[in-house]
Amino acid sequence: MNVFRSVCRTGRLVSQLYQLPKLAAASLPALQYRQFSDSALTSALSNEIAHEEGAVTNEAGPQHLTEFTKHVTGSRIVLEKPFENETIKVELDLNNMTELAPAEDDPEETPPQYLPSFKIEISKKQGVLVFHCNYHMATEEQNLDQFVISEVAFSQHGQQDNTAFTTDFGNLDYVLIEEFERYLHRRGLGAEFSSGLFEMSSAFEHENYVSFLKNVRDFL
């Protein structure tokens, strides 16, 4: 299975739904046709569930995030750990994704992938330092390597995120960029953390997608 949900999933469902007889609407009473159509959707959902459940891999989960306490609410993961006199919190929401367009010279026109955005909050008594991060295409082969920081902000405790001054990370002085990256690395937010969070996100997305399919099937 691709790391994150791709359009090919939708393609499987759509191809199954379009197998409905085109003349059914004219030949069946409205209620009977609706039941017939719902039955086809249920069957398509069951097929997709079977396909996705057969793609489960690496059930042990990432090994680089064991120092974090994990909290899950719906589509949202919050990781938290102490560091000296600080509290480090990582928030990731599957509903906040970044689209990765396929390469322009891709002969197969590979569907786009959707990668998570997340934020890192480092709190101490003086306030909260916030890094807004996302994953990106690291090479032409679309090897998804390390996260990048898109914005950085500082807020007082209790201050709303949208009222804190936020600056584009890439526009900072190069020395500042390097020192901020070292700052995160010293707190265990470097390469191993990045790959571990990406792996966790992939498994979490897959789990939520299968749960979504089952909930819709049971709803029908």
PDB file of C-alpha atoms in Angstrom:
ATOM      1  CA  MET A   1       0.000   0.000   0.000  1.00  0.00           C
ATOM      2  CA  ASN A   2       1.182   3.552  -0.666  1.00  0.00           C
ATOM      3  CA  VAL A   3       2.307   5.390   2.427  1.00  0.00           C
ATOM      4  CA  PHE A   4      -0.695   7.660   2.357  1.00  0.00           C
ATOM      5  CA  ARG A   5      -4.126   7.551   0.777  1.00  0.00           C
ATOM      6  CA  SER A   6      -3.944   7.947  -2.980  1.00  0.00           C
ATOM      7  CA  VAL A   7      -6.491   8.368  -5.676  1.00  0.00           C
ATOM      8  CA  CYS A   8      -6.101   4.702  -6.616  1.00  0.00           C
ATOM      9  CA  ARG A   9      -8.259   3.835  -3.604  1.00  0.00           C
ATOM     10  CA  THR A  10     -11.011   5.984  -4.991  1.00  0.00           C
ATOM     11  CA  GLY A  11     -10.527   4.372  -8.354  1.00  0.00           C
ATOM     12  CA  ARG A  12     -11.196   0.907  -6.970  1.00  0.00           C
ATOM     13  CA  LEU A  13     -14.427   2.023  -5.352  1.00  0.00           C
ATOM     14  CA  VAL A  14     -15.627   3.960  -8.370  1.00  0.00           C
ATOM     15  CA  SER A  15     -14.945   1.097 -10.758  1.00  0.00           C
ATOM     16  CA  GLN A  16     -17.013  -1.229  -8.604  1.00  0.00           C
ATOM     17  CA  LEU A  17     -19.897   1.211  -8.252  1.00  0.00           C
ATOM     18  CA  TYR A  18     -20.108   1.761 -12.009  1.00  0.00           C
ATOM     19  CA  GLN A  19     -20.839  -1.916 -12.451  1.00  0.00           C
ATOM     20  CA  LEU A  20     -24.481  -1.177 -11.569  1.00  0.00           C
ATOM     21  CA  PRO A  21     -26.790  -1.958 -14.520  1.00  0.00           C
ATOM     22  CA  LYS A  22     -27.508   1.309 -16.304  1.00  0.00           C
ATOM     23  CA  LEU A  23     -31.120   0.356 -16.964  1.00  0.00           C
ATOM     24  CA  ALA A  24     -31.898  -0.656 -13.394  1.00  0.00           C
ATOM     25  CA  ALA A  25     -33.449   2.690 -12.563  1.00  0.00           C
ATOM     26  CA  ALA A  26     -35.989   2.328 -15.353  1.00  0.00           C
ATOM     27  CA  SER A  27     -36.846  -1.308 -14.660  1.00  0.00           C
ATOM     28  CA  LEU A  28     -37.163  -1.314 -10.842  1.00  0.00           C
ATOM     29  CA  PRO A  29     -39.452   0.581  -8.459  1.00  0.00           C
ATOM     30  CA  ALA A  30     -37.744   3.480  -6.706  1.00  0.00           C
ATOM     31  CA  LEU A  31     -37.471   1.813  -3.275  1.00  0.00           C
ATOM     32  CA  GLN A  32     -36.268  -1.476  -4.718  1.00  0.00           C
ATOM     33  CA  TYR A  33     -33.703   0.317  -6.890  1.00  0.00           C
ATOM     34  CA  ARG A  34     -32.399   2.292  -3.936  1.00  0.00           C
ATOM     35  CA  GLN A  35     -31.957  -0.918  -1.949  1.00  0.00           C
ATOM     36  CA  PHE A  36     -30.241  -2.504  -4.941  1.00  0.00           C
ATOM     37  CA  SER A  37     -27.887   0.475  -5.289  1.00  0.00           C
ATOM     38  CA  ASP A  38     -27.095   0.503  -1.553  1.00  0.00           C
ATOM     39  CA  SER A  39     -26.314  -3.207  -1.735  1.00  0.00           C
ATOM     40  CA  ALA A  40     -23.787  -2.554  -4.500  1.00  0.00           C
ATOM     41  CA  LEU A  41     -22.165   0.198  -2.448  1.00  0.00           C
ATOM     42  CA  THR A  42     -21.992  -2.123   0.563  1.00  0.00           C
ATOM     43  CA  SER A  43     -20.326  -4.768  -1.583  1.00  0.00           C
ATOM     44  CA  ALA A  44     -17.814  -2.257  -2.948  1.00  0.00           C
ATOM     45  CA  LEU A  45     -16.992  -1.088   0.572  1.00  0.00           C
ATOM     46  CA  SER A  46     -16.490  -4.682   1.756  1.00  0.00           C
ATOM     47  CA  ASN A  47     -14.127  -5.346  -1.132  1.00  0.00           C
ATOM     48  CA  GLU A  48     -12.140  -2.228  -0.336  1.00  0.00           C
ATOM     49  CA  ILE A  49     -11.969  -3.196   3.352  1.00  0.00           C
ATOM     50  CA  ALA A  50     -10.636  -6.646   2.461  1.00  0.00           C
ATOM     51  CA  HIS A  51      -8.049  -5.091   0.159  1.00  0.00           C
ATOM     52  CA  GLU A  52      -6.867  -2.555   2.735  1.00  0.00           C
ATOM     53  CA  GLU A  53      -6.770  -5.010   5.637  1.00  0.00           C
ATOM     54  CA  GLY A  54      -4.576  -7.269   3.526  1.00  0.00           C
ATOM     55  CA  ALA A  55      -2.091  -4.419   3.143  1.00  0.00           C
ATOM     56  CA  VAL A  56      -1.352  -3.985   6.870  1.00  0.00           C
ATOM     57  CA  THR A  57       2.379  -4.039   7.576  1.00  0.00           C
ATOM     58  CA  ASN A  58       4.726  -3.269  10.470  1.00  0.00           C
ATOM     59  CA  GLU A  59       2.223  -3.800  13.252  1.00  0.00           C
ATOM     60  CA  ALA A  60       4.989  -3.287  15.825  1.00  0.00           C
ATOM     61  CA  GLY A  61       4.997   0.450  15.059  1.00  0.00           C
ATOM     62  CA  PRO A  62       7.897   2.934  15.096  1.00  0.00           C
ATOM     63  CA  GLN A  63      10.682   2.431  17.622  1.00  0.00           C
ATOM     64  CA  HIS A  64      11.896   6.043  17.777  1.00  0.00           C
ATOM     65  CA  LEU A  65       8.901   7.552  19.597  1.00  0.00           C
ATOM     66  CA  THR A  66       8.822   5.404  22.729  1.00  0.00           C
ATOM     67  CA  GLU A  67       9.815   8.338  24.952  1.00  0.00           C
ATOM     68  CA  PHE A  68       6.577  10.142  24.053  1.00  0.00           C
ATOM     69  CA  THR A  69       3.175   9.701  25.643  1.00  0.00           C
ATOM     70  CA  LYS A  70       0.588   9.351  22.878  1.00  0.00           C
ATOM     71  CA  HIS A  71      -3.006  10.616  22.971  1.00  0.00           C
ATOM     72  CA  VAL A  72      -5.425   9.925  20.113  1.00  0.00           C
ATOM     73  CA  THR A  73      -8.706  11.751  19.519  1.00  0.00           C
ATOM     74  CA  GLY A  74     -10.430  10.994  16.229  1.00  0.00           C
ATOM     75  CA  SER A  75      -8.106  11.998  13.400  1.00  0.00           C
ATOM     76  CA  ARG A  76      -5.703  13.756  15.783  1.00  0.00           C
ATOM     77  CA  ILE A  77      -2.528  12.468  17.470  1.00  0.00           C
ATOM     78  CA  VAL A  78      -0.783  14.339  20.270  1.00  0.00           C
ATOM     79  CA  LEU A  79       2.678  13.212  21.416  1.00  0.00           C
ATOM     80  CA  GLU A  80       4.095  14.671  24.598  1.00  0.00           C
ATOM     81  CA  LYS A  81       7.305  14.324  26.622  1.00  0.00           C
ATOM     82  CA  PRO A  82       9.246  16.311  29.220  1.00  0.00           C
ATOM     83  CA  PHE A  83      12.697  17.731  28.522  1.00  0.00           C
ATOM     84  CA  GLU A  84      14.485  19.302  31.469  1.00  0.00           C
ATOM     85  CA  ASN A  85      12.239  22.275  32.447  1.00  0.00           C
ATOM     86  CA  GLU A  86      10.261  22.116  29.194  1.00  0.00           C
ATOM     87  CA  THR A  87       7.278  20.229  27.836  1.00  0.00           C
ATOM     88  CA  ILE A  88       7.460  19.125  24.222  1.00  0.00           C
ATOM     89  CA  LYS A  89       4.203  18.485  22.385  1.00  0.00           C
ATOM     90  CA  VAL A  90       3.709  17.327  18.801  1.00  0.00           C
ATOM     91  CA  GLU A  91       0.232  17.645  17.261  1.00  0.00           C
ATOM     92  CA  LEU A  92      -0.720  15.961  13.987  1.00  0.00           C
ATOM     93  CA  ASP A  93      -4.159  15.888  12.356  1.00  0.00           C
ATOM     94  CA  LEU A  94      -4.963  13.663   9.372  1.00  0.00           C
ATOM     95  CA  ASN A  95      -7.450  16.280   8.191  1.00  0.00           C
ATOM     96  CA  ASN A  96      -4.608  18.752   7.715  1.00  0.00           C
ATOM     97  CA  MET A  97      -2.663  17.327   4.795  1.00  0.00           C
ATOM     98  CA  THR A  98      -0.273  18.648   2.159  1.00  0.00           C
ATOM     99  CA  GLU A  99      -0.717  17.481  -1.441  1.00  0.00           C
ATOM    100  CA  LEU A 100       2.350  16.191  -3.246  1.00  0.00           C
ATOM    101  CA  ALA A 101       1.852  16.550  -6.993  1.00  0.00           C
ATOM    102  CA  PRO A 102       3.401  13.855  -9.225  1.00  0.00           C
ATOM    103  CA  ALA A 103       6.506  14.609 -11.245  1.00  0.00           C
ATOM    104  CA  GLU A 104       5.789  16.409 -14.508  1.00  0.00           C
ATOM    105  CA  ASP A 105       7.663  13.767 -16.517  1.00  0.00           C
ATOM    106  CA  ASP A 106       5.859  10.847 -14.876  1.00  0.00           C
ATOM    107  CA  PRO A 107       4.735   8.667 -17.811  1.00  0.00           C
ATOM    108  CA  GLU A 108       2.164   6.827 -15.707  1.00  0.00           C
ATOM    109  CA  GLU A 109       0.665  10.006 -14.253  1.00  0.00           C
ATOM    110  CA  THR A 110       0.926   8.703 -10.705  1.00  0.00           C
ATOM    111  CA  PRO A 111      -1.854  10.149  -8.514  1.00  0.00           C
ATOM    112  CA  PRO A 112      -0.787  12.724  -5.926  1.00  0.00           C
ATOM    113  CA  GLN A 113       0.006  11.693  -2.378  1.00  0.00           C
ATOM    114  CA  TYR A 114      -1.151  13.502   0.736  1.00  0.00           C
ATOM    115  CA  LEU A 115       1.323  14.100   3.527  1.00  0.00           C
ATOM    116  CA  PRO A 116       0.649  15.326   7.054  1.00  0.00           C
ATOM    117  CA  SER A 117       1.401  18.734   8.427  1.00  0.00           C
ATOM    118  CA  PHE A 118       2.037  19.013  12.150  1.00  0.00           C
ATOM    119  CA  LYS A 119       3.273  21.413  14.787  1.00  0.00           C
ATOM    120  CA  ILE A 120       5.842  21.162  17.545  1.00  0.00           C
ATOM    121  CA  GLU A 121       5.241  23.159  20.716  1.00  0.00           C
ATOM    122  CA  ILE A 122       8.008  23.645  23.280  1.00  0.00           C
ATOM    123  CA  SER A 123       6.612  25.129  26.474  1.00  0.00           C
ATOM    124  CA  LYS A 124       8.233  26.583  29.561  1.00  0.00           C
ATOM    125  CA  LYS A 125       7.174  29.222  32.055  1.00  0.00           C
ATOM    126  CA  GLN A 126       8.125  32.093  29.718  1.00  0.00           C
ATOM    127  CA  GLY A 127       5.799  30.966  26.929  1.00  0.00           C
ATOM    128  CA  VAL A 128       5.525  28.592  23.971  1.00  0.00           C
ATOM    129  CA  LEU A 129       7.817  28.273  20.957  1.00  0.00           C
ATOM    130  CA  VAL A 130       5.875  26.802  18.020  1.00  0.00           C
ATOM    131  CA  PHE A 131       7.238  25.212  14.851  1.00  0.00           C
ATOM    132  CA  HIS A 132       4.821  24.499  11.998  1.00  0.00           C
ATOM    133  CA  CYS A 133       6.163  21.567   9.991  1.00  0.00           C
ATOM    134  CA  ASN A 134       5.372  19.337   7.039  1.00  0.00           C
ATOM    135  CA  TYR A 135       6.901  16.576   4.944  1.00  0.00           C
ATOM    136  CA  HIS A 136       8.111  17.140   1.418  1.00  0.00           C
ATOM    137  CA  MET A 137       9.568  15.385  -1.620  1.00  0.00           C
ATOM    138  CA  ALA A 138      13.247  14.998  -0.814  1.00  0.00           C
ATOM    139  CA  THR A 139      14.401  13.494  -4.123  1.00  0.00           C
ATOM    140  CA  GLU A 140      13.187  12.984  -7.664  1.00  0.00           C
ATOM    141  CA  GLU A 141      12.289   9.402  -6.696  1.00  0.00           C
ATOM    142  CA  GLN A 142       9.830  10.836  -4.145  1.00  0.00           C
ATOM    143  CA  ASN A 143      11.715   9.471  -1.147  1.00  0.00           C
ATOM    144  CA  LEU A 144       9.943  11.145   1.746  1.00  0.00           C
ATOM    145  CA  ASP A 145      12.812  11.825   4.074  1.00  0.00           C
ATOM    146  CA  GLN A 146      12.781  14.526   6.714  1.00  0.00           C
ATOM    147  CA  PHE A 147      10.186  17.082   7.714  1.00  0.00           C
ATOM    148  CA  VAL A 148      10.756  20.740   6.993  1.00  0.00           C
ATOM    149  CA  ILE A 149       9.813  23.743   9.108  1.00  0.00           C
ATOM    150  CA  SER A 150       7.536  26.161   7.308  1.00  0.00           C
ATOM    151  CA  GLU A 151       6.860  28.738  10.048  1.00  0.00           C
ATOM    152  CA  VAL A 152       7.922  29.546  13.581  1.00  0.00           C
ATOM    153  CA  ALA A 153       6.060  31.538  16.219  1.00  0.00           C
ATOM    154  CA  PHE A 154       6.241  32.494  19.895  1.00  0.00           C
ATOM    155  CA  SER A 155       3.141  32.881  22.038  1.00  0.00           C
ATOM    156  CA  GLN A 156       2.311  33.564  25.639  1.00  0.00           C
ATOM    157  CA  HIS A 157       0.485  30.914  27.632  1.00  0.00           C
ATOM    158  CA  GLY A 158      -3.221  31.089  26.843  1.00  0.00           C
ATOM    159  CA  GLN A 159      -2.707  33.157  23.697  1.00  0.00           C
ATOM    160  CA  GLN A 160      -4.610  32.028  20.615  1.00  0.00           C
ATOM    161  CA  ASP A 161      -2.431  30.626  17.823  1.00  0.00           C
ATOM    162  CA  ASN A 162      -3.879  32.998  15.252  1.00  0.00           C
ATOM    163  CA  THR A 163      -2.943  36.055  17.313  1.00  0.00           C
ATOM    164  CA  ALA A 164       0.745  35.185  17.772  1.00  0.00           C
ATOM    165  CA  PHE A 165       3.254  36.687  15.361  1.00  0.00           C
ATOM    166  CA  THR A 166       4.394  33.992  12.922  1.00  0.00           C
ATOM    167  CA  THR A 167       7.331  34.259  10.556  1.00  0.00           C
ATOM    168  CA  ASP A 168       8.305  32.251   7.494  1.00  0.00           C
ATOM    169  CA  PHE A 169      11.114  29.932   8.554  1.00  0.00           C
ATOM    170  CA  GLY A 170      12.816  30.017   5.160  1.00  0.00           C
ATOM    171  CA  ASN A 171      13.162  33.796   5.319  1.00  0.00           C
ATOM    172  CA  LEU A 172      15.212  33.700   8.515  1.00  0.00           C
ATOM    173  CA  ASP A 173      18.944  34.292   8.477  1.00  0.00           C
ATOM    174  CA  TYR A 174      20.768  31.084   7.520  1.00  0.00           C
ATOM    175  CA  VAL A 175      22.604  30.998  10.863  1.00  0.00           C
ATOM    176  CA  LEU A 176      19.276  31.232  12.697  1.00  0.00           C
ATOM    177  CA  ILE A 177      17.849  28.398  10.609  1.00  0.00           C
ATOM    178  CA  GLU A 178      20.790  26.127  11.444  1.00  0.00           C
ATOM    179  CA  GLU A 179      20.640  26.966  15.143  1.00  0.00           C
ATOM    180  CA  PHE A 180      16.883  26.336  15.334  1.00  0.00           C
ATOM    181  CA  GLU A 181      17.427  22.946  13.677  1.00  0.00           C
ATOM    182  CA  ARG A 182      20.171  22.117  16.190  1.00  0.00           C
ATOM    183  CA  TYR A 183      17.827  23.287  18.972  1.00  0.00           C
ATOM    184  CA  LEU A 184      15.231  20.722  17.888  1.00  0.00           C
ATOM    185  CA  HIS A 185      17.809  17.994  17.382  1.00  0.00           C
ATOM    186  CA  ARG A 186      19.077  18.412  20.965  1.00  0.00           C
ATOM    187  CA  ARG A 187      15.529  17.696  22.109  1.00  0.00           C
ATOM    188  CA  GLY A 188      15.276  14.461  20.150  1.00  0.00           C
ATOM    189  CA  LEU A 189      13.422  16.020  17.226  1.00  0.00           C
ATOM    190  CA  GLY A 190      15.859  15.098  14.492  1.00  0.00           C
ATOM    191  CA  ALA A 191      16.138  12.420  11.811  1.00  0.00           C
ATOM    192  CA  GLU A 192      14.995   9.427  13.877  1.00  0.00           C
ATOM    193  CA  PHE A 193      12.024  11.340  15.228  1.00  0.00           C
ATOM    194  CA  SER A 194      11.100  12.413  11.707  1.00  0.00           C
ATOM    195  CA  SER A 195      11.087   8.898  10.269  1.00  0.00           C
ATOM    196  CA  GLY A 196       9.267   7.560  13.327  1.00  0.00           C
ATOM    197  CA  LEU A 197       6.524  10.178  13.108  1.00  0.00           C
ATOM    198  CA  PHE A 198       6.135   9.549   9.395  1.00  0.00           C
ATOM    199  CA  GLU A 199       5.781   5.813  10.014  1.00  0.00           C
ATOM    200  CA  MET A 200       3.261   6.411  12.794  1.00  0.00           C
ATOM    201  CA  SER A 201       1.285   8.784  10.570  1.00  0.00           C
ATOM    202  CA  SER A 202       1.137   6.194   7.808  1.00  0.00           C
ATOM    203  CA  ALA A 203      -0.181   3.480  10.120  1.00  0.00           C
ATOM    204  CA  PHE A 204      -2.645   5.900  11.735  1.00  0.00           C
ATOM    205  CA  GLU A 205      -3.963   7.067   8.367  1.00  0.00           C
ATOM    206  CA  HIS A 206      -4.441   3.479   7.216  1.00  0.00           C
ATOM    207  CA  GLU A 207      -6.245   2.571  10.444  1.00  0.00           C
ATOM    208  CA  ASN A 208      -8.581   5.551  10.118  1.00  0.00           C
ATOM    209  CA  TYR A 209      -9.305   4.858   6.463  1.00  0.00           C
ATOM    210  CA  VAL A 210     -10.301   1.245   7.199  1.00  0.00           C
ATOM    211  CA  SER A 211     -12.390   2.416  10.155  1.00  0.00           C
ATOM    212  CA  PHE A 212     -14.120   4.957   7.896  1.00  0.00           C
ATOM    213  CA  LEU A 213     -14.971   2.251   5.353  1.00  0.00           C
ATOM    214  CA  LYS A 214     -16.377  -0.034   8.045  1.00  0.00           C
ATOM    215  CA  ASN A 215     -18.435   2.735   9.628  1.00  0.00           C
ATOM    216  CA  VAL A 216     -19.989   3.678   6.275  1.00  0.00           C
ATOM    217  CA  ARG A 217     -20.692   0.033   5.432  1.00  0.00           C
ATOM    218  CA  ASP A 218     -22.367  -0.513   8.809  1.00  0.00           C
ATOM    219  CA  PHE A 219     -24.294   2.731   8.386  1.00  0.00           C
ATOM    220  CA  LEU A 220     -25.808   1.442   5.151  1.00  0.00           C
TER     221      LEU A 220
END
